[in-house]
Amino acid sequence: MSNAKWRKLFSALHKLPGGCAVVGIKLISHPTVLSVPTPGPDFEFEDHFGECGGVSCVPFTHIDFVGVSNFRATNSELIQHLNAFGKWPVTEADEGILIQGYEWS
């Protein structure tokens, strides 16, 4: 996914009714999902997000997927909200949705 698309996604998550303070981010090179404050909504850098819950200066290209909890909204409400801002490869799970950065064969 492009850097611009990642920035657009994180900005859309900040505009969720009730907010989206935390997301799970799975980095390609990291074995587990990291729970971090949602990057943005304003980005100082074009190709990475900065200080973010112990994760510093991570290029958007290193994100495998982002998980969003359905604690405040149902999966369908989350997807509907995101669809108002753009299209992303979304997978539904019991605990929320996953937005894929890459499709692995």
XYZ file of C-alpha atoms in Angstrom:
105
model
C 0.000 0.000 0.000
C 1.296 3.478 -0.740
C 2.469 5.933 1.924
C -0.369 8.308 1.024
C -2.906 5.529 1.495
C -1.519 4.691 4.961
C -1.719 8.354 5.988
C -5.287 8.534 4.672
C -6.234 5.385 6.624
C -4.817 6.640 9.922
C -6.505 10.029 9.429
C -9.836 8.251 8.794
C -9.384 6.209 11.991
C -8.952 9.429 13.970
C -12.314 10.592 12.597
C -14.210 7.545 13.859
C -17.133 8.507 16.103
C -15.760 8.031 19.604
C -12.221 8.028 18.255
C -9.670 5.308 17.735
C -6.884 5.974 20.215
C -5.069 2.650 19.809
C -4.474 0.221 16.957
C -2.570 -3.002 16.595
C 0.241 -2.773 14.075
C 2.003 -5.870 12.753
C 5.356 -4.973 11.243
C 6.813 -7.266 8.596
C 10.000 -7.844 10.599
C 8.376 -8.132 14.045
C 6.921 -11.422 15.324
C 3.967 -9.933 17.231
C 1.297 -7.285 16.862
C 2.224 -4.056 18.653
C -0.473 -2.065 20.420
C 0.316 1.597 19.715
C -1.437 4.967 19.709
C -3.031 5.509 16.313
C -0.484 7.365 14.162
C -1.432 10.823 12.932
C -3.794 12.403 12.135
C -1.125 14.909 11.075
C 2.126 13.559 9.709
C 5.392 15.425 9.788
C 7.013 12.921 7.419
C 5.729 11.586 4.112
C 7.129 8.061 4.277
C 6.959 7.060 7.939
C 5.277 7.698 11.255
C 7.304 9.080 14.119
C 7.260 8.607 17.864
C 4.433 6.187 18.498
C 4.236 4.203 21.715
C 7.836 3.059 21.689
C 7.871 2.528 17.934
C 9.939 5.285 16.361
C 10.303 6.377 12.745
C 8.774 3.291 11.166
C 8.444 3.435 7.376
C 4.892 2.771 6.204
C 6.351 0.098 3.894
C 7.226 -1.977 6.985
C 3.567 -2.366 8.033
C 2.122 -5.802 7.313
C -1.349 -4.998 8.675
C -3.249 -2.745 11.082
C -5.862 -4.121 13.464
C -8.797 -2.027 14.682
C -10.877 -3.255 17.623
C -14.654 -3.405 17.359
C -14.928 -2.306 21.007
C -16.751 0.962 20.139
C -18.260 0.042 16.770
C -19.223 -3.153 14.957
C -17.076 -4.484 12.130
C -19.658 -3.322 9.575
C -19.731 0.181 11.100
C -15.913 0.338 10.996
C -15.852 -0.782 7.361
C -18.639 1.634 6.401
C -16.744 4.507 8.041
C -13.509 3.626 6.255
C -15.295 3.222 2.914
C -16.375 6.880 3.187
C -12.677 7.835 2.964
C -11.281 5.240 0.545
C -10.888 1.561 -0.213
C -8.581 -0.738 1.712
C -8.111 -4.510 1.769
C -10.096 -5.355 4.931
C -10.484 -8.708 6.650
C -13.034 -9.219 9.398
C -12.197 -11.014 12.655
C -14.135 -11.654 15.876
C -12.303 -8.860 17.704
C -12.353 -6.276 14.891
C -10.970 -5.685 11.427
C -7.546 -6.023 9.838
C -6.398 -3.677 7.102
C -3.778 -5.460 5.029
C -0.747 -3.610 3.725
C 0.281 -6.427 1.441
C -1.172 -9.585 0.010
C 1.172 -12.518 0.577
C 0.936 -15.524 -1.733
